[in-house]
Amino acid sequence: MPASVPLAPVLTGPTRRDLSRPVQGFAFGGDYNPEQWTEDVWVEDVRLMREAGVTLVTLGVFAWGSLELADGEWDFAWLDRVLELLHEGGIAVDLATPTASPPIWLHQEHPEILPVNRSGQRYWQGGRLGWCASSAVWRRYALRAVTTIGERYAAHPAVRMWHVGNEFGGGNRHCYCDASAEHFRSWLERRYGTVDGLNTAWGTAFWGHRYSSFAQVLPPRDSESAQNPGLLLDFDRFSSDALLEHYVAERDALRELSPDLPITTNFMVGSGPGVIDHASWAPHVDVVANDHYTLAADPERAQELAFSADRTRGLDRMRPWLLMEHSTSAVNWQPRNRSKAPGELVRNSLSHVARGSDGALFFQWRASTAGSEQWHSGMVPHAGTDTKVWREVAELGRILAASAEVAGSLVEPARVALLADDVAGWAWQAGQKPLHGLPAFHAAREWHRTLWHAGVLCDVLPRTASLEDYSVILVPAVYLVEPELARGLEAAARGGATVLVTYASGLVDESNRVIRGGYPGALRDLVGAAAEEFFVLQDGECSALEPAGTVTTWTELVQLRGAEAVRRYRGGVLDGEPALTRRRVGMGEAWYVSARLDDEARADLLGEVLAGAGVTASVPVAPGLEAVRRTASGRSWLFLINHGDEDVRASARGTDLVTGAPFDGVVPGGTVRIVREEPLS
Ligand code: GAL
């Protein structure tokens, strides 16, 4: 087979199926890597899993080298035995295709499958995700492994779900090799049809970088100065699609062998743009699954977790999602790996569940003693079961079993939508900008934080989501806005929604080209205001608003074009100019926020906007108390998570599923209550 062949184009329509869930009630468990242990430990594992109430484990993620010992030589004996033990123990299996980690023999035989970096250097064996999505050799070996495993285990009674690979793009997002270059060129031909179309989209007249044929196009390999933003963005899109093609190929092989088993892969939806475009991937998984790890350096860890969960839910609002991985305590890949405080494990897991996950799975079951993750926490820590971590794991298992009736329900519909889109984020990251070092989702996180502290639920949505059901739609620094999104926002405002657009939104089109005529180009008509120039502030510099408010980082010289000024700049070069504007649009309105508001100014403005739209917290909450409701056919459950040390009162009536007793109106410091609410009579 040649090193590179045209790979099948990605399916276009949604292909998600409505299949039954892998387990009844909540899924609870984690990645299980028995190949690192001896059989006596497996027996002990199953005993402990039963003790903790584990219902589902993800098996075989990195086991290729332990299964296919040499090219075509398989040893299934150990996996047969592990599956038998798990099945006897009543534990369901999410069986992985092991393609996240090719075996050493494959890298030895075919080093050309390893990704190549921007400088043209090929990586070596020894890491994981050591494969290029455009390599036909890779595809052939991977599919052979998937089919061999699929044929053997598709009908195994313990196997309830397929887990394709692991965190696609987590180590092989971009590959700059010749096979990738060829694959990229065919992707571009499909997108643009003619090379003139590409030249126009990328604006290649700049620096005279005109292409006269697709054959001249290369991936954005290292160059001495900044690359074209259109090329960079398309390479990000292509890379996501190339990985998706591989996912779809593995998925389809499994689907043929087991049409009724759900198939998924684990995303990494966090607080920044993804390594893949989650919006275009989500329709291809039967269950949206996510991995989330709290970040030690983040001053608002609980809110960052909520942002990730609200974003994951936003990828499929019709079904619960699944938290495929998180940690029981410290990880090993941050500069200073922070252990979780007592109670934090349970609070973290249940925050995800409150926000729509139908379970809580961890990386990993038993902490490894060897290998690069030997210092990562597990459900069974190095120190054994007489430990804080194990006791909390068992407590979480108990709570999830006691609240099994909640599984399958959905988070109550949010009235606020907040846009945070991968592709728009990539566009912001691609090339030089008016202000460097400002993370793509900084504004999304800030506006979400303000909502989170106010106890107001929002769905965090990609640019392609339907916006019909929302009273308030926030567009925080969404740099790239396509005409469909602009039309959707306009229609939502006409229908009665309040749309709030901030600086750095709608500045470029789908080709990463500036939209002329004043900023925010794509949304200028909607907001009825246009900025002619940015006035980026220096570090530590701030500016004041009239009648009140402080702004930092970014300000603009704005012209009113139909909107009224609600706040003006006070002092400095923009003294007296409009800063915040509002325009009536049909039955709704559109706001424009031309500056980065500080926390207080943002909270004030959002308070005003929410009050105007009649949006309130679904439950009045005290500071530090997170409250989220899940509902199903007239029933509802209120999750109350107390992140503080002090007891907090909350008004809810019903049975607390955590204690089994009537809820007494108090959530003790650091704990969680799940109240089955009494129907309002
Ligand atoms: C995830 C990955 C796991 C494990 C974990 C450690 O990103 O999927 O395999 O490496 O990180 O935190």
PDB file of C-alpha atoms in Angstrom, residues 448-615:
ATOM      1  CA  HIS A 448     -19.814  32.481  32.923  1.00  0.00           C
ATOM      2  CA  ARG A 449     -18.169  33.229  36.272  1.00  0.00           C
ATOM      3  CA  THR A 450     -20.531  36.123  36.874  1.00  0.00           C
ATOM      4  CA  LEU A 451     -23.530  33.918  36.086  1.00  0.00           C
ATOM      5  CA  TRP A 452     -22.156  31.113  38.258  1.00  0.00           C
ATOM      6  CA  HIS A 453     -21.793  33.411  41.265  1.00  0.00           C
ATOM      7  CA  ALA A 454     -25.343  34.668  40.691  1.00  0.00           C
ATOM      8  CA  GLY A 455     -26.629  31.078  40.577  1.00  0.00           C
ATOM      9  CA  VAL A 456     -27.973  31.523  37.038  1.00  0.00           C
ATOM     10  CA  LEU A 457     -27.625  28.464  34.826  1.00  0.00           C
ATOM     11  CA  CYS A 458     -26.446  28.852  31.253  1.00  0.00           C
ATOM     12  CA  ASP A 459     -25.794  26.535  28.359  1.00  0.00           C
ATOM     13  CA  VAL A 460     -22.357  27.092  26.847  1.00  0.00           C
ATOM     14  CA  LEU A 461     -22.832  26.584  23.131  1.00  0.00           C
ATOM     15  CA  PRO A 462     -20.842  26.240  19.933  1.00  0.00           C
ATOM     16  CA  ARG A 463     -21.551  28.650  17.099  1.00  0.00           C
ATOM     17  CA  THR A 464     -23.703  26.109  15.285  1.00  0.00           C
ATOM     18  CA  ALA A 465     -26.243  25.542  18.083  1.00  0.00           C
ATOM     19  CA  SER A 466     -29.868  26.540  17.810  1.00  0.00           C
ATOM     20  CA  LEU A 467     -30.509  29.729  19.796  1.00  0.00           C
ATOM     21  CA  GLU A 468     -34.275  29.657  19.726  1.00  0.00           C
ATOM     22  CA  ASP A 469     -35.106  28.886  23.327  1.00  0.00           C
ATOM     23  CA  TYR A 470     -33.085  31.502  25.155  1.00  0.00           C
ATOM     24  CA  SER A 471     -34.068  34.789  26.781  1.00  0.00           C
ATOM     25  CA  VAL A 472     -30.489  36.068  27.010  1.00  0.00           C
ATOM     26  CA  ILE A 473     -27.646  35.215  24.645  1.00  0.00           C
ATOM     27  CA  LEU A 474     -24.094  36.257  25.496  1.00  0.00           C
ATOM     28  CA  VAL A 475     -21.507  36.581  22.731  1.00  0.00           C
ATOM     29  CA  PRO A 476     -18.244  37.134  24.637  1.00  0.00           C
ATOM     30  CA  ALA A 477     -15.265  37.811  22.346  1.00  0.00           C
ATOM     31  CA  VAL A 478     -16.480  35.343  19.713  1.00  0.00           C
ATOM     32  CA  TYR A 479     -13.902  36.443  17.175  1.00  0.00           C
ATOM     33  CA  LEU A 480     -15.157  34.577  14.096  1.00  0.00           C
ATOM     34  CA  VAL A 481     -18.843  34.895  13.207  1.00  0.00           C
ATOM     35  CA  GLU A 482     -20.307  33.310  10.083  1.00  0.00           C
ATOM     36  CA  PRO A 483     -23.423  34.749   8.425  1.00  0.00           C
ATOM     37  CA  GLU A 484     -25.619  31.903   9.786  1.00  0.00           C
ATOM     38  CA  LEU A 485     -24.729  32.832  13.344  1.00  0.00           C
ATOM     39  CA  ALA A 486     -25.281  36.535  12.679  1.00  0.00           C
ATOM     40  CA  ARG A 487     -28.720  35.707  11.253  1.00  0.00           C
ATOM     41  CA  GLY A 488     -29.523  33.425  14.183  1.00  0.00           C
ATOM     42  CA  LEU A 489     -28.667  36.150  16.693  1.00  0.00           C
ATOM     43  CA  GLU A 490     -30.699  38.728  14.791  1.00  0.00           C
ATOM     44  CA  ALA A 491     -33.699  36.350  14.651  1.00  0.00           C
ATOM     45  CA  ALA A 492     -33.394  35.604  18.373  1.00  0.00           C
ATOM     46  CA  ALA A 493     -33.373  39.333  19.192  1.00  0.00           C
ATOM     47  CA  ARG A 494     -36.341  40.007  16.909  1.00  0.00           C
ATOM     48  CA  GLY A 495     -38.190  37.220  18.675  1.00  0.00           C
ATOM     49  CA  GLY A 496     -37.636  38.839  22.084  1.00  0.00           C
ATOM     50  CA  ALA A 497     -34.198  37.759  23.301  1.00  0.00           C
ATOM     51  CA  THR A 498     -31.578  40.076  24.706  1.00  0.00           C
ATOM     52  CA  VAL A 499     -28.315  39.570  22.820  1.00  0.00           C
ATOM     53  CA  LEU A 500     -25.168  40.924  24.449  1.00  0.00           C
ATOM     54  CA  VAL A 501     -22.088  41.173  22.226  1.00  0.00           C
ATOM     55  CA  THR A 502     -18.663  42.119  23.532  1.00  0.00           C
ATOM     56  CA  TYR A 503     -15.455  43.513  22.002  1.00  0.00           C
ATOM     57  CA  ALA A 504     -13.395  41.119  19.856  1.00  0.00           C
ATOM     58  CA  SER A 505     -16.565  39.505  18.484  1.00  0.00           C
ATOM     59  CA  GLY A 506     -17.513  39.136  14.830  1.00  0.00           C
ATOM     60  CA  LEU A 507     -14.231  40.638  13.640  1.00  0.00           C
ATOM     61  CA  VAL A 508     -13.463  38.010  10.985  1.00  0.00           C
ATOM     62  CA  ASP A 509     -15.323  35.785   8.538  1.00  0.00           C
ATOM     63  CA  GLU A 510     -14.964  32.030   8.034  1.00  0.00           C
ATOM     64  CA  SER A 511     -11.674  32.555   6.183  1.00  0.00           C
ATOM     65  CA  ASN A 512     -10.206  34.537   9.077  1.00  0.00           C
ATOM     66  CA  ARG A 513     -10.432  37.765   7.029  1.00  0.00           C
ATOM     67  CA  VAL A 514     -11.376  41.048   8.657  1.00  0.00           C
ATOM     68  CA  ILE A 515     -14.946  42.182   7.982  1.00  0.00           C
ATOM     69  CA  ARG A 516     -14.776  45.810   6.916  1.00  0.00           C
ATOM     70  CA  GLY A 517     -17.020  48.732   7.822  1.00  0.00           C
ATOM     71  CA  GLY A 518     -16.474  48.935  11.579  1.00  0.00           C
ATOM     72  CA  TYR A 519     -16.271  46.437  14.421  1.00  0.00           C
ATOM     73  CA  PRO A 520     -17.911  44.052  15.374  1.00  0.00           C
ATOM     74  CA  GLY A 521     -18.144  43.556  11.610  1.00  0.00           C
ATOM     75  CA  ALA A 522     -20.494  40.592  11.407  1.00  0.00           C
ATOM     76  CA  LEU A 523     -22.712  41.900  14.221  1.00  0.00           C
ATOM     77  CA  ARG A 524     -22.428  45.645  13.601  1.00  0.00           C
ATOM     78  CA  ASP A 525     -25.929  45.981  12.171  1.00  0.00           C
ATOM     79  CA  LEU A 526     -27.440  43.940  14.961  1.00  0.00           C
ATOM     80  CA  VAL A 527     -25.926  46.071  17.728  1.00  0.00           C
ATOM     81  CA  GLY A 528     -26.376  49.354  15.846  1.00  0.00           C
ATOM     82  CA  ALA A 529     -22.883  50.531  16.732  1.00  0.00           C
ATOM     83  CA  ALA A 530     -19.502  50.331  15.071  1.00  0.00           C
ATOM     84  CA  ALA A 531     -16.020  50.799  16.444  1.00  0.00           C
ATOM     85  CA  GLU A 532     -13.516  52.503  14.183  1.00  0.00           C
ATOM     86  CA  GLU A 533     -10.406  51.757  16.245  1.00  0.00           C
ATOM     87  CA  PHE A 534      -9.275  49.608  19.190  1.00  0.00           C
ATOM     88  CA  PHE A 535      -7.515  51.263  22.115  1.00  0.00           C
ATOM     89  CA  VAL A 536      -5.740  48.397  23.815  1.00  0.00           C
ATOM     90  CA  LEU A 537      -4.707  49.284  27.356  1.00  0.00           C
ATOM     91  CA  GLN A 538      -1.336  48.434  28.824  1.00  0.00           C
ATOM     92  CA  ASP A 539      -0.732  46.046  31.706  1.00  0.00           C
ATOM     93  CA  GLY A 540      -2.187  47.481  34.895  1.00  0.00           C
ATOM     94  CA  GLU A 541      -3.878  50.351  33.043  1.00  0.00           C
ATOM     95  CA  CYS A 542      -7.590  50.860  33.533  1.00  0.00           C
ATOM     96  CA  SER A 543     -10.241  53.260  32.402  1.00  0.00           C
ATOM     97  CA  ALA A 544     -13.482  54.515  33.962  1.00  0.00           C
ATOM     98  CA  LEU A 545     -17.077  54.502  32.767  1.00  0.00           C
ATOM     99  CA  GLU A 546     -19.762  57.143  33.298  1.00  0.00           C
ATOM    100  CA  PRO A 547     -21.889  56.914  35.422  1.00  0.00           C
ATOM    101  CA  ALA A 548     -19.933  54.018  36.997  1.00  0.00           C
ATOM    102  CA  GLY A 549     -17.641  51.109  36.255  1.00  0.00           C
ATOM    103  CA  THR A 550     -14.025  50.207  35.607  1.00  0.00           C
ATOM    104  CA  VAL A 551     -12.616  48.573  32.508  1.00  0.00           C
ATOM    105  CA  THR A 552      -9.224  47.108  31.683  1.00  0.00           C
ATOM    106  CA  THR A 553      -7.322  45.570  28.759  1.00  0.00           C
ATOM    107  CA  TRP A 554      -9.431  46.581  25.763  1.00  0.00           C
ATOM    108  CA  THR A 555     -11.411  49.727  24.845  1.00  0.00           C
ATOM    109  CA  GLU A 556     -12.727  51.056  21.521  1.00  0.00           C
ATOM    110  CA  LEU A 557     -13.715  54.257  19.785  1.00  0.00           C
ATOM    111  CA  VAL A 558     -17.376  53.552  18.998  1.00  0.00           C
ATOM    112  CA  GLN A 559     -19.852  55.322  16.698  1.00  0.00           C
ATOM    113  CA  LEU A 560     -23.577  55.033  17.416  1.00  0.00           C
ATOM    114  CA  ARG A 561     -25.495  53.794  14.406  1.00  0.00           C
ATOM    115  CA  GLY A 562     -28.991  53.385  15.771  1.00  0.00           C
ATOM    116  CA  ALA A 563     -28.093  52.304  19.309  1.00  0.00           C
ATOM    117  CA  GLU A 564     -28.149  54.503  22.419  1.00  0.00           C
ATOM    118  CA  ALA A 565     -25.163  54.876  24.738  1.00  0.00           C
ATOM    119  CA  VAL A 566     -25.847  53.335  28.143  1.00  0.00           C
ATOM    120  CA  ARG A 567     -22.374  54.042  29.608  1.00  0.00           C
ATOM    121  CA  ARG A 568     -19.650  56.309  28.288  1.00  0.00           C
ATOM    122  CA  TYR A 569     -15.906  56.391  28.793  1.00  0.00           C
ATOM    123  CA  ARG A 570     -14.747  58.883  31.408  1.00  0.00           C
ATOM    124  CA  GLY A 571     -11.256  60.389  31.113  1.00  0.00           C
ATOM    125  CA  GLY A 572      -8.433  59.405  28.781  1.00  0.00           C
ATOM    126  CA  VAL A 573      -8.472  59.557  24.995  1.00  0.00           C
ATOM    127  CA  LEU A 574     -12.006  58.164  24.768  1.00  0.00           C
ATOM    128  CA  ASP A 575     -13.508  60.637  27.259  1.00  0.00           C
ATOM    129  CA  GLY A 576     -17.246  61.034  26.577  1.00  0.00           C
ATOM    130  CA  GLU A 577     -17.390  58.387  23.840  1.00  0.00           C
ATOM    131  CA  PRO A 578     -19.939  55.509  23.978  1.00  0.00           C
ATOM    132  CA  ALA A 579     -18.673  52.417  25.805  1.00  0.00           C
ATOM    133  CA  LEU A 580     -21.815  50.310  26.303  1.00  0.00           C
ATOM    134  CA  THR A 581     -24.712  50.581  23.922  1.00  0.00           C
ATOM    135  CA  ARG A 582     -28.221  49.193  23.546  1.00  0.00           C
ATOM    136  CA  ARG A 583     -30.552  48.950  20.586  1.00  0.00           C
ATOM    137  CA  ARG A 584     -34.136  47.734  20.402  1.00  0.00           C
ATOM    138  CA  VAL A 585     -34.450  44.945  17.838  1.00  0.00           C
ATOM    139  CA  GLY A 586     -37.972  43.666  17.136  1.00  0.00           C
ATOM    140  CA  MET A 587     -39.311  42.400  20.446  1.00  0.00           C
ATOM    141  CA  GLY A 588     -35.854  42.119  21.955  1.00  0.00           C
ATOM    142  CA  GLU A 589     -32.660  44.108  22.185  1.00  0.00           C
ATOM    143  CA  ALA A 590     -28.966  44.004  21.395  1.00  0.00           C
ATOM    144  CA  TRP A 591     -26.209  45.344  23.642  1.00  0.00           C
ATOM    145  CA  TYR A 592     -22.654  46.117  22.710  1.00  0.00           C
ATOM    146  CA  VAL A 593     -19.900  46.094  25.319  1.00  0.00           C
ATOM    147  CA  SER A 594     -16.810  47.653  23.772  1.00  0.00           C
ATOM    148  CA  ALA A 595     -14.493  47.168  26.755  1.00  0.00           C
ATOM    149  CA  ARG A 596     -13.368  44.465  29.160  1.00  0.00           C
ATOM    150  CA  LEU A 597     -15.394  45.147  32.303  1.00  0.00           C
ATOM    151  CA  ASP A 598     -13.988  44.381  35.712  1.00  0.00           C
ATOM    152  CA  ASP A 599     -15.877  41.914  37.930  1.00  0.00           C
ATOM    153  CA  GLU A 600     -18.048  44.526  39.568  1.00  0.00           C
ATOM    154  CA  ALA A 601     -19.010  46.313  36.368  1.00  0.00           C
ATOM    155  CA  ARG A 602     -19.775  42.997  34.693  1.00  0.00           C
ATOM    156  CA  ALA A 603     -21.951  41.864  37.591  1.00  0.00           C
ATOM    157  CA  ASP A 604     -23.820  45.203  37.528  1.00  0.00           C
ATOM    158  CA  LEU A 605     -24.440  45.063  33.819  1.00  0.00           C
ATOM    159  CA  LEU A 606     -25.462  41.428  33.820  1.00  0.00           C
ATOM    160  CA  GLY A 607     -27.812  42.101  36.730  1.00  0.00           C
ATOM    161  CA  GLU A 608     -29.469  44.800  34.661  1.00  0.00           C
ATOM    162  CA  VAL A 609     -29.688  42.615  31.543  1.00  0.00           C
ATOM    163  CA  LEU A 610     -31.036  39.580  33.416  1.00  0.00           C
ATOM    164  CA  ALA A 611     -33.588  41.660  35.292  1.00  0.00           C
ATOM    165  CA  GLY A 612     -34.720  43.244  32.022  1.00  0.00           C
ATOM    166  CA  ALA A 613     -35.196  39.794  30.511  1.00  0.00           C
ATOM    167  CA  GLY A 614     -36.898  38.444  33.645  1.00  0.00           C
ATOM    168  CA  VAL A 615     -34.233  35.819  34.262  1.00  0.00           C
TER     169      VAL A 615
END
